[in-house]
């Protein structure tokens, strides 16, 4: 799974994070190294769709939080992925 | 070194995006311990994508309107009948050239043009709806006489050109126009026999409409319209 948007949503699911913290977290849990260009391209899209939003801070590093709509979207995507994983495993005879 | 290049690449993002995300983006890059070439590539690519994303409305509208303008201009140009031109050159055979006006009047006389119209069945569509006088007037406007560089001060040369829609007859008509000019048969004509036709009429050359130019103008107009539309939409929003 390398979709940056989904990785960011998954990263924010356990708490607010700023850009660099997301990059580190994603590298840790998914083994994917997101560059700042890719990360902020996805952050821009996610914020436009209302799935994440910035939280108040005085720091230059802007933390983001998952919105309710973002949480729902992540759940739907994970359900869909879960079904895909399940079917894939079944077909491979690993169920 | 890479940090400086990355900072430069970050300036390639759209101004509106930098206004919103520029500071935190810079803070993120500053936190990276040793950003390499892959990061520089990632930032440059991200800036390019963002330029398209932020200007997508402009690009999309300009592309759509440009394509529509091109198609409309091309379609309209196809509805315009092709106009061909054929030309030949006549030259004075003597330096003792009287005033050209009487010869010109006779060469392009209504009766002579009418004879050509009837002999070659010219302007069939116009003849079905206009009086013959107007048809001959139209033909007179399609015949051009201009000085030719082939002549000199004592023996000037002229180009006789005829513009018409039917390439099958245009050469013959041009030849006959030139012959009528050179071999003026009017009795007691001062200019009689003092012009010679230098060459036969040229092959029909399509001169109008210039479809590639029309299409290019349609494309340009469409792109411009689309860009103006996108800017108007953005300001309205």
mmCIF file of C-alpha atoms in Angstrom:
data_model
loop_
_atom_site.group_PDB
_atom_site.id
_atom_site.type_symbol
_atom_site.label_atom_id
_atom_site.label_comp_id
_atom_site.label_asym_id
_atom_site.label_seq_id
_atom_site.Cartn_x
_atom_site.Cartn_y
_atom_site.Cartn_z
ATOM 1 C CA UNK A 1 0.000 0.000 0.000
ATOM 2 C CA UNK A 2 1.760 3.151 -1.197
ATOM 3 C CA UNK A 3 -1.133 5.595 -1.725
ATOM 4 C CA UNK A 4 0.181 8.720 0.071
ATOM 5 C CA UNK A 5 -3.318 9.954 0.984
ATOM 6 C CA UNK A 6 -4.232 6.694 2.674
ATOM 7 C CA UNK A 7 -0.869 6.530 4.438
ATOM 8 C CA UNK A 8 -1.355 10.041 5.832
ATOM 9 C CA UNK A 9 -4.898 9.248 7.008
ATOM 10 C CA UNK A 10 -3.604 6.085 8.658
ATOM 11 C CA UNK A 11 -0.800 8.044 10.297
ATOM 12 C CA UNK A 12 -3.172 10.681 11.680
ATOM 13 C CA UNK A 13 -5.579 8.011 12.949
ATOM 14 C CA UNK A 14 -3.597 7.642 16.163
ATOM 15 C CA UNK A 15 -3.059 11.343 16.794
ATOM 16 C CA UNK A 16 -2.237 14.763 15.343
ATOM 17 C CA UNK A 17 1.106 15.114 13.567
ATOM 18 C CA UNK A 18 3.035 17.694 11.590
ATOM 19 C CA UNK A 19 4.603 16.957 8.208
ATOM 20 C CA UNK A 20 7.960 15.545 9.302
ATOM 21 C CA UNK A 21 6.350 13.452 12.064
ATOM 22 C CA UNK A 22 4.021 11.934 9.452
ATOM 23 C CA UNK A 23 6.992 11.096 7.213
ATOM 24 C CA UNK A 24 8.767 9.318 10.068
ATOM 25 C CA UNK A 25 5.640 7.496 11.211
ATOM 26 C CA UNK A 26 4.802 6.304 7.691
ATOM 27 C CA UNK A 27 8.366 5.091 7.148
ATOM 28 C CA UNK A 28 8.059 3.164 10.426
ATOM 29 C CA UNK A 29 4.660 1.491 9.986
ATOM 30 C CA UNK A 30 4.553 1.089 6.194
ATOM 31 C CA UNK A 31 8.216 1.118 5.199
ATOM 32 C CA UNK A 32 7.442 3.851 2.674
ATOM 33 C CA UNK A 33 9.673 6.901 2.443
ATOM 34 C CA UNK A 34 7.522 9.835 1.353
ATOM 35 C CA UNK A 35 9.327 12.902 0.036
ATOM 36 C CA UNK A 36 8.114 16.352 1.133
ATOM 37 C CA UNK A 37 6.732 17.059 -2.364
ATOM 38 C CA UNK A 38 4.613 13.909 -2.358
ATOM 39 C CA UNK A 39 3.596 14.434 1.270
ATOM 40 C CA UNK A 40 2.413 18.002 0.787
ATOM 41 C CA UNK A 41 0.722 17.200 -2.512
ATOM 42 C CA UNK A 42 -1.385 14.664 -0.611
ATOM 43 C CA UNK A 43 -1.912 16.979 2.376
ATOM 44 C CA UNK A 44 -3.224 19.674 -0.009
ATOM 45 C CA UNK A 45 -5.712 17.247 -1.575
ATOM 46 C CA UNK A 46 -6.824 15.825 1.768
ATOM 47 C CA UNK A 47 -7.414 19.279 3.222
ATOM 48 C CA UNK A 48 -9.357 20.374 0.124
ATOM 49 C CA UNK A 49 -11.613 17.319 0.553
ATOM 50 C CA UNK A 50 -12.090 18.083 4.225
ATOM 51 C CA UNK A 51 -10.570 14.782 5.413
ATOM 52 C CA UNK A 52 -7.862 16.477 7.461
ATOM 53 C CA UNK A 53 -7.576 19.951 8.951
ATOM 54 C CA UNK A 54 -4.781 22.009 10.504
ATOM 55 C CA UNK A 55 -4.812 22.491 14.247
ATOM 56 C CA UNK A 56 -3.966 25.729 16.034
ATOM 57 C CA UNK A 57 -0.250 26.176 16.670
ATOM 58 C CA UNK A 58 2.363 28.881 17.020
ATOM 59 C CA UNK A 59 5.055 26.580 15.694
ATOM 60 C CA UNK A 60 6.227 26.757 12.052
ATOM 61 C CA UNK A 61 5.540 23.024 11.982
ATOM 62 C CA UNK A 62 1.823 22.773 11.326
ATOM 63 C CA UNK A 63 0.111 19.742 12.885
ATOM 64 C CA UNK A 64 -2.908 18.151 11.212
ATOM 65 C CA UNK A 65 -5.812 16.225 12.613
ATOM 66 C CA UNK A 66 -8.157 13.715 11.070
ATOM 67 C CA UNK A 67 -11.694 15.040 10.545
ATOM 68 C CA UNK A 68 -14.808 12.910 11.087
ATOM 69 C CA UNK A 69 -15.234 12.650 7.309
ATOM 70 C CA UNK A 70 -11.596 11.627 6.998
ATOM 71 C CA UNK A 71 -12.022 8.966 9.659
ATOM 72 C CA UNK A 72 -15.076 7.575 7.822
ATOM 73 C CA UNK A 73 -13.216 7.593 4.517
ATOM 74 C CA UNK A 74 -10.227 5.802 6.072
ATOM 75 C CA UNK A 75 -12.533 3.177 7.576
ATOM 76 C CA UNK A 76 -14.193 2.598 4.186
ATOM 77 C CA UNK A 77 -10.853 2.305 2.442
ATOM 78 C CA UNK A 78 -9.529 -0.117 5.041
ATOM 79 C CA UNK A 79 -12.704 -2.226 4.786
ATOM 80 C CA UNK A 80 -12.269 -2.323 1.041
ATOM 81 C CA UNK A 81 -8.609 -3.247 1.377
ATOM 82 C CA UNK A 82 -9.531 -5.856 3.979
ATOM 83 C CA UNK A 83 -11.946 -7.492 1.547
ATOM 84 C CA UNK A 84 -9.297 -7.399 -1.171
ATOM 85 C CA UNK A 85 -6.724 -8.981 1.151
ATOM 86 C CA UNK A 86 -9.195 -11.622 2.221
ATOM 87 C CA UNK A 87 -10.173 -12.538 -1.367
ATOM 88 C CA UNK A 88 -6.536 -12.503 -2.463
ATOM 89 C CA UNK A 89 -5.513 -14.832 0.362
ATOM 90 C CA UNK A 90 -8.450 -17.117 -0.304
ATOM 91 C CA UNK A 91 -7.529 -17.388 -3.969
ATOM 92 C CA UNK A 92 -3.930 -18.087 -3.085
ATOM 93 C CA UNK A 93 -5.128 -20.863 -0.797
ATOM 94 C CA UNK A 94 -3.756 -19.164 2.312
ATOM 95 C CA UNK A 95 -7.087 -18.476 4.023
ATOM 96 C CA UNK B 1 24.019 22.201 -1.531
ATOM 97 C CA UNK B 2 20.883 20.072 -1.836
ATOM 98 C CA UNK B 3 19.058 22.167 0.712
ATOM 99 C CA UNK B 4 19.670 25.297 -1.341
ATOM 100 C CA UNK B 5 18.448 23.542 -4.480
ATOM 101 C CA UNK B 6 15.415 22.205 -2.623
ATOM 102 C CA UNK B 7 14.643 25.714 -1.345
ATOM 103 C CA UNK B 8 14.887 26.932 -4.926
ATOM 104 C CA UNK B 9 12.658 24.087 -6.183
ATOM 105 C CA UNK B 10 10.109 24.942 -3.483
ATOM 106 C CA UNK B 11 9.817 28.412 -5.021
ATOM 107 C CA UNK B 12 8.453 26.736 -8.136
ATOM 108 C CA UNK B 13 5.201 25.967 -6.328
ATOM 109 C CA UNK B 14 2.306 28.334 -7.163
ATOM 110 C CA UNK B 15 2.368 31.544 -5.130
ATOM 111 C CA UNK B 16 -1.070 30.865 -3.639
ATOM 112 C CA UNK B 17 0.091 27.421 -2.482
ATOM 113 C CA UNK B 18 3.306 28.838 -0.985
ATOM 114 C CA UNK B 19 1.231 31.424 0.842
ATOM 115 C CA UNK B 20 -0.689 28.640 2.554
ATOM 116 C CA UNK B 21 1.857 25.823 2.929
ATOM 117 C CA UNK B 22 5.257 27.422 2.245
ATOM 118 C CA UNK B 23 6.337 27.962 5.871
ATOM 119 C CA UNK B 24 5.451 24.488 7.160
ATOM 120 C CA UNK B 25 6.859 22.899 3.996
ATOM 121 C CA UNK B 26 10.190 24.669 4.617
ATOM 122 C CA UNK B 27 10.091 23.581 8.276
ATOM 123 C CA UNK B 28 9.558 19.957 7.188
ATOM 124 C CA UNK B 29 12.519 20.079 4.778
ATOM 125 C CA UNK B 30 14.692 21.681 7.491
ATOM 126 C CA UNK B 31 13.956 18.766 9.817
ATOM 127 C CA UNK B 32 15.179 16.187 7.309
ATOM 128 C CA UNK B 33 18.713 15.177 8.328
ATOM 129 C CA UNK B 34 20.304 14.887 4.853
ATOM 130 C CA UNK B 35 17.921 15.403 1.967
ATOM 131 C CA UNK B 36 19.399 13.862 -1.185
ATOM 132 C CA UNK B 37 18.764 14.122 -4.893
ATOM 133 C CA UNK B 38 15.641 11.961 -4.568
ATOM 134 C CA UNK B 39 14.125 14.611 -2.288
ATOM 135 C CA UNK B 40 15.076 17.360 -4.737
ATOM 136 C CA UNK B 41 13.388 15.398 -7.535
ATOM 137 C CA UNK B 42 10.333 14.820 -5.337
ATOM 138 C CA UNK B 43 10.003 18.546 -4.561
ATOM 139 C CA UNK B 44 10.488 19.585 -8.215
ATOM 140 C CA UNK B 45 7.910 17.057 -9.384
ATOM 141 C CA UNK B 46 5.525 18.123 -6.629
ATOM 142 C CA UNK B 47 5.874 21.787 -7.706
ATOM 143 C CA UNK B 48 5.109 20.885 -11.310
ATOM 144 C CA UNK B 49 2.051 18.841 -10.325
ATOM 145 C CA UNK B 50 0.832 21.636 -8.075
ATOM 146 C CA UNK B 51 1.211 24.161 -10.868
ATOM 147 C CA UNK B 52 -1.092 22.014 -12.990
ATOM 148 C CA UNK B 53 -3.477 21.411 -10.101
ATOM 149 C CA UNK B 54 -3.729 25.111 -9.247
ATOM 150 C CA UNK B 55 -4.007 26.119 -12.887
ATOM 151 C CA UNK B 56 -6.045 23.146 -14.028
ATOM 152 C CA UNK B 57 -9.134 25.275 -14.606
ATOM 153 C CA UNK B 58 -7.179 27.664 -16.797
ATOM 154 C CA UNK B 59 -5.450 24.874 -18.723
ATOM 155 C CA UNK B 60 -8.633 22.844 -19.129
ATOM 156 C CA UNK B 61 -10.753 25.770 -20.316
ATOM 157 C CA UNK B 62 -8.001 27.071 -22.597
ATOM 158 C CA UNK B 63 -7.518 23.591 -24.108
ATOM 159 C CA UNK B 64 -11.255 22.980 -24.609
ATOM 160 C CA UNK B 65 -11.926 26.426 -26.084
ATOM 161 C CA UNK B 66 -8.785 26.200 -28.211
ATOM 162 C CA UNK B 67 -9.850 22.851 -29.656
ATOM 163 C CA UNK B 68 -13.382 24.183 -30.243
ATOM 164 C CA UNK B 69 -12.009 27.322 -31.923
ATOM 165 C CA UNK B 70 -9.785 25.229 -34.149
ATOM 166 C CA UNK B 71 -12.666 22.924 -35.153
ATOM 167 C CA UNK B 72 -15.080 25.812 -35.808
ATOM 168 C CA UNK B 73 -12.529 27.776 -37.851
ATOM 169 C CA UNK B 74 -11.626 24.677 -39.859
ATOM 170 C CA UNK B 75 -15.292 23.816 -40.415
ATOM 171 C CA UNK B 76 -16.147 27.353 -41.509
ATOM 172 C CA UNK B 77 -13.161 27.460 -43.855
ATOM 173 C CA UNK B 78 -14.418 24.235 -45.471
ATOM 174 C CA UNK B 79 -17.723 25.939 -46.241
ATOM 175 C CA UNK B 80 -15.949 28.693 -48.136
ATOM 176 C CA UNK B 81 -15.291 27.653 -51.737
ATOM 177 C CA UNK B 82 -11.646 27.572 -52.812
ATOM 178 C CA UNK B 83 -10.549 30.511 -54.886
ATOM 179 C CA UNK B 84 -7.767 29.970 -57.380
ATOM 180 C CA UNK B 85 -5.735 32.486 -59.262
ATOM 181 C CA UNK B 86 -3.996 32.224 -62.611
ATOM 182 C CA UNK B 87 -1.797 34.883 -64.099
ATOM 183 C CA UNK B 88 0.101 35.751 -67.194
ATOM 184 C CA UNK B 89 2.352 38.606 -68.283
ATOM 185 C CA UNK B 90 1.963 41.019 -71.154
ATOM 186 C CA UNK B 91 4.575 43.520 -72.251
ATOM 187 C CA UNK B 92 4.543 46.580 -74.435
ATOM 188 C CA UNK B 93 6.207 45.721 -77.742
ATOM 189 C CA UNK B 94 7.207 49.312 -78.438
ATOM 190 C CA UNK B 95 8.376 52.319 -76.487
ATOM 191 C CA UNK B 96 5.860 54.439 -78.379
ATOM 192 C CA UNK B 97 3.058 53.592 -75.984
ATOM 193 C CA UNK B 98 -0.028 55.752 -75.996
ATOM 194 C CA UNK B 99 -2.286 56.203 -72.981
ATOM 195 C CA UNK B 100 -3.339 52.854 -71.580
ATOM 196 C CA UNK B 101 -6.830 53.922 -70.608
ATOM 197 C CA UNK B 102 -8.631 53.273 -73.912
ATOM 198 C CA UNK B 103 -6.956 49.893 -74.279
ATOM 199 C CA UNK B 104 -7.829 48.975 -70.723
ATOM 200 C CA UNK B 105 -11.401 50.038 -71.222
ATOM 201 C CA UNK B 106 -11.681 47.868 -74.301
ATOM 202 C CA UNK B 107 -9.817 44.894 -72.814
ATOM 203 C CA UNK B 108 -12.146 44.789 -69.824
ATOM 204 C CA UNK B 109 -15.239 46.027 -71.614
ATOM 205 C CA UNK B 110 -18.529 44.656 -70.343
ATOM 206 C CA UNK B 111 -19.270 43.038 -73.703
ATOM 207 C CA UNK B 112 -15.919 41.228 -73.723
ATOM 208 C CA UNK B 113 -16.333 39.964 -70.162
ATOM 209 C CA UNK B 114 -19.882 38.889 -70.942
ATOM 210 C CA UNK B 115 -18.641 36.909 -73.934
ATOM 211 C CA UNK B 116 -16.116 35.150 -71.686
ATOM 212 C CA UNK B 117 -18.790 34.456 -69.076
ATOM 213 C CA UNK B 118 -21.072 32.875 -71.625
ATOM 214 C CA UNK B 119 -18.351 30.979 -73.505
ATOM 215 C CA UNK B 120 -16.978 29.363 -70.335
ATOM 216 C CA UNK B 121 -20.211 29.263 -68.344
ATOM 217 C CA UNK B 122 -18.638 31.334 -65.570
ATOM 218 C CA UNK B 123 -20.472 32.477 -62.413
ATOM 219 C CA UNK B 124 -23.349 30.027 -62.989
ATOM 220 C CA UNK B 125 -24.697 30.458 -59.448
ATOM 221 C CA UNK B 126 -24.563 34.251 -59.634
ATOM 222 C CA UNK B 127 -26.188 34.310 -63.071
ATOM 223 C CA UNK B 128 -29.160 32.356 -61.720
ATOM 224 C CA UNK B 129 -29.974 35.087 -59.199
ATOM 225 C CA UNK B 130 -28.375 38.335 -60.415
ATOM 226 C CA UNK B 131 -28.785 40.488 -63.495
ATOM 227 C CA UNK B 132 -25.980 40.028 -66.045
ATOM 228 C CA UNK B 133 -24.710 43.548 -65.431
ATOM 229 C CA UNK B 134 -23.929 42.718 -61.830
ATOM 230 C CA UNK B 135 -22.285 39.448 -62.837
ATOM 231 C CA UNK B 136 -19.976 41.233 -65.272
ATOM 232 C CA UNK B 137 -19.215 43.807 -62.578
ATOM 233 C CA UNK B 138 -18.233 40.940 -60.311
ATOM 234 C CA UNK B 139 -15.961 39.476 -62.953
ATOM 235 C CA UNK B 140 -14.350 42.885 -63.495
ATOM 236 C CA UNK B 141 -13.519 42.889 -59.776
ATOM 237 C CA UNK B 142 -11.929 39.437 -60.105
ATOM 238 C CA UNK B 143 -9.561 40.558 -62.860
ATOM 239 C CA UNK B 144 -6.428 42.350 -61.721
ATOM 240 C CA UNK B 145 -3.843 44.231 -63.691
ATOM 241 C CA UNK B 146 -0.570 45.223 -62.047
ATOM 242 C CA UNK B 147 2.872 46.262 -63.187
ATOM 243 C CA UNK B 148 5.326 43.415 -63.498
ATOM 244 C CA UNK B 149 9.020 43.580 -62.578
ATOM 245 C CA UNK B 150 9.745 41.901 -65.921
ATOM 246 C CA UNK B 151 9.380 45.205 -67.808
ATOM 247 C CA UNK B 152 11.421 48.370 -67.932
ATOM 248 C CA UNK B 153 10.772 52.103 -68.218
ATOM 249 C CA UNK B 154 10.383 52.122 -71.982
ATOM 250 C CA UNK B 155 8.581 48.807 -72.347
ATOM 251 C CA UNK B 156 6.535 48.215 -69.213
ATOM 252 C CA UNK B 157 5.159 44.774 -68.436
ATOM 253 C CA UNK B 158 1.903 43.955 -66.685
ATOM 254 C CA UNK B 159 0.529 40.953 -64.925
ATOM 255 C CA UNK B 160 -3.004 39.940 -65.808
ATOM 256 C CA UNK B 161 -4.534 37.886 -63.002
ATOM 257 C CA UNK B 162 -7.900 36.250 -62.723
ATOM 258 C CA UNK B 163 -9.320 34.859 -59.481
ATOM 259 C CA UNK B 164 -12.079 32.275 -59.701
ATOM 260 C CA UNK B 165 -13.489 29.191 -58.004
ATOM 261 C CA UNK B 166 -13.205 26.686 -60.886
ATOM 262 C CA UNK B 167 -9.620 25.598 -61.562
ATOM 263 C CA UNK B 168 -10.712 23.798 -64.741
ATOM 264 C CA UNK B 169 -11.431 26.990 -66.705
ATOM 265 C CA UNK B 170 -9.342 29.643 -65.007
ATOM 266 C CA UNK B 171 -6.227 29.182 -67.167
ATOM 267 C CA UNK B 172 -8.153 29.433 -70.446
ATOM 268 C CA UNK B 173 -10.019 32.520 -69.254
ATOM 269 C CA UNK B 174 -6.782 34.194 -68.138
ATOM 270 C CA UNK B 175 -5.170 33.443 -71.512
ATOM 271 C CA UNK B 176 -8.164 34.929 -73.312
ATOM 272 C CA UNK B 177 -8.169 38.004 -71.056
ATOM 273 C CA UNK B 178 -4.494 38.596 -71.847
ATOM 274 C CA UNK B 179 -5.056 37.970 -75.524
ATOM 275 C CA UNK B 180 -7.949 40.432 -75.495
ATOM 276 C CA UNK B 181 -5.659 42.999 -73.989
ATOM 277 C CA UNK B 182 -2.709 42.389 -76.293
ATOM 278 C CA UNK B 183 -4.593 41.856 -79.546
ATOM 279 C CA UNK B 184 -7.036 44.637 -79.212
ATOM 280 C CA UNK B 185 -9.096 44.435 -82.352
ATOM 281 C CA UNK B 186 -10.929 47.676 -82.015
ATOM 282 C CA UNK B 187 -10.587 49.595 -85.241
ATOM 283 C CA UNK B 188 -8.259 52.581 -85.154
ATOM 284 C CA UNK B 189 -6.970 51.576 -81.722
ATOM 285 C CA UNK B 190 -3.874 53.533 -80.853
ATOM 286 C CA UNK B 191 -2.532 50.630 -78.851
ATOM 287 C CA UNK B 192 -3.409 47.942 -81.363
ATOM 288 C CA UNK B 193 -0.738 45.294 -81.569
ATOM 289 C CA UNK B 194 1.555 47.099 -79.185
ATOM 290 C CA UNK B 195 1.352 44.460 -76.422
ATOM 291 C CA UNK B 196 2.534 40.881 -76.589
ATOM 292 C CA UNK B 197 1.650 38.022 -74.271
ATOM 293 C CA UNK B 198 4.911 36.756 -72.739
ATOM 294 C CA UNK B 199 3.734 33.413 -71.372
ATOM 295 C CA UNK B 200 0.718 31.189 -71.070
ATOM 296 C CA UNK B 201 -1.434 31.497 -67.974
ATOM 297 C CA UNK B 202 -0.020 29.862 -64.885
ATOM 298 C CA UNK B 203 -1.538 26.751 -63.328
ATOM 299 C CA UNK B 204 -4.412 27.489 -60.911
ATOM 300 C CA UNK B 205 -2.986 28.433 -57.536
ATOM 301 C CA UNK B 206 -5.308 28.197 -54.528
ATOM 302 C CA UNK B 207 -5.102 31.495 -52.647
ATOM 303 C CA UNK B 208 -8.164 31.485 -50.433
ATOM 304 C CA UNK B 209 -9.173 30.400 -47.888
ATOM 305 C CA UNK B 210 -5.864 29.653 -46.181
ATOM 306 C CA UNK B 211 -7.156 26.825 -43.995
ATOM 307 C CA UNK B 212 -4.063 26.259 -41.806
ATOM 308 C CA UNK B 213 -3.980 29.982 -40.988
ATOM 309 C CA UNK B 214 -7.734 29.974 -40.316
ATOM 310 C CA UNK B 215 -7.333 26.948 -38.015
ATOM 311 C CA UNK B 216 -4.383 28.567 -36.210
ATOM 312 C CA UNK B 217 -6.392 31.752 -35.701
ATOM 313 C CA UNK B 218 -9.322 29.691 -34.378
ATOM 314 C CA UNK B 219 -6.992 27.868 -31.988
ATOM 315 C CA UNK B 220 -5.398 31.095 -30.782
ATOM 316 C CA UNK B 221 -8.765 32.821 -30.359
ATOM 317 C CA UNK B 222 -10.150 29.821 -28.489
ATOM 318 C CA UNK B 223 -7.184 29.581 -26.119
ATOM 319 C CA UNK B 224 -7.438 33.300 -25.415
ATOM 320 C CA UNK B 225 -11.179 33.066 -24.801
ATOM 321 C CA UNK B 226 -10.703 30.059 -22.511
ATOM 322 C CA UNK B 227 -8.009 31.856 -20.511
ATOM 323 C CA UNK B 228 -10.165 34.963 -20.110
ATOM 324 C CA UNK B 229 -13.115 32.772 -19.111
ATOM 325 C CA UNK B 230 -11.011 30.951 -16.485
ATOM 326 C CA UNK B 231 -9.720 34.221 -15.011
ATOM 327 C CA UNK B 232 -13.274 35.629 -14.933
ATOM 328 C CA UNK B 233 -14.530 32.471 -13.210
ATOM 329 C CA UNK B 234 -11.758 32.632 -10.641
ATOM 330 C CA UNK B 235 -12.400 36.298 -9.852
ATOM 331 C CA UNK B 236 -16.117 35.647 -9.571
ATOM 332 C CA UNK B 237 -15.486 32.749 -7.215
#
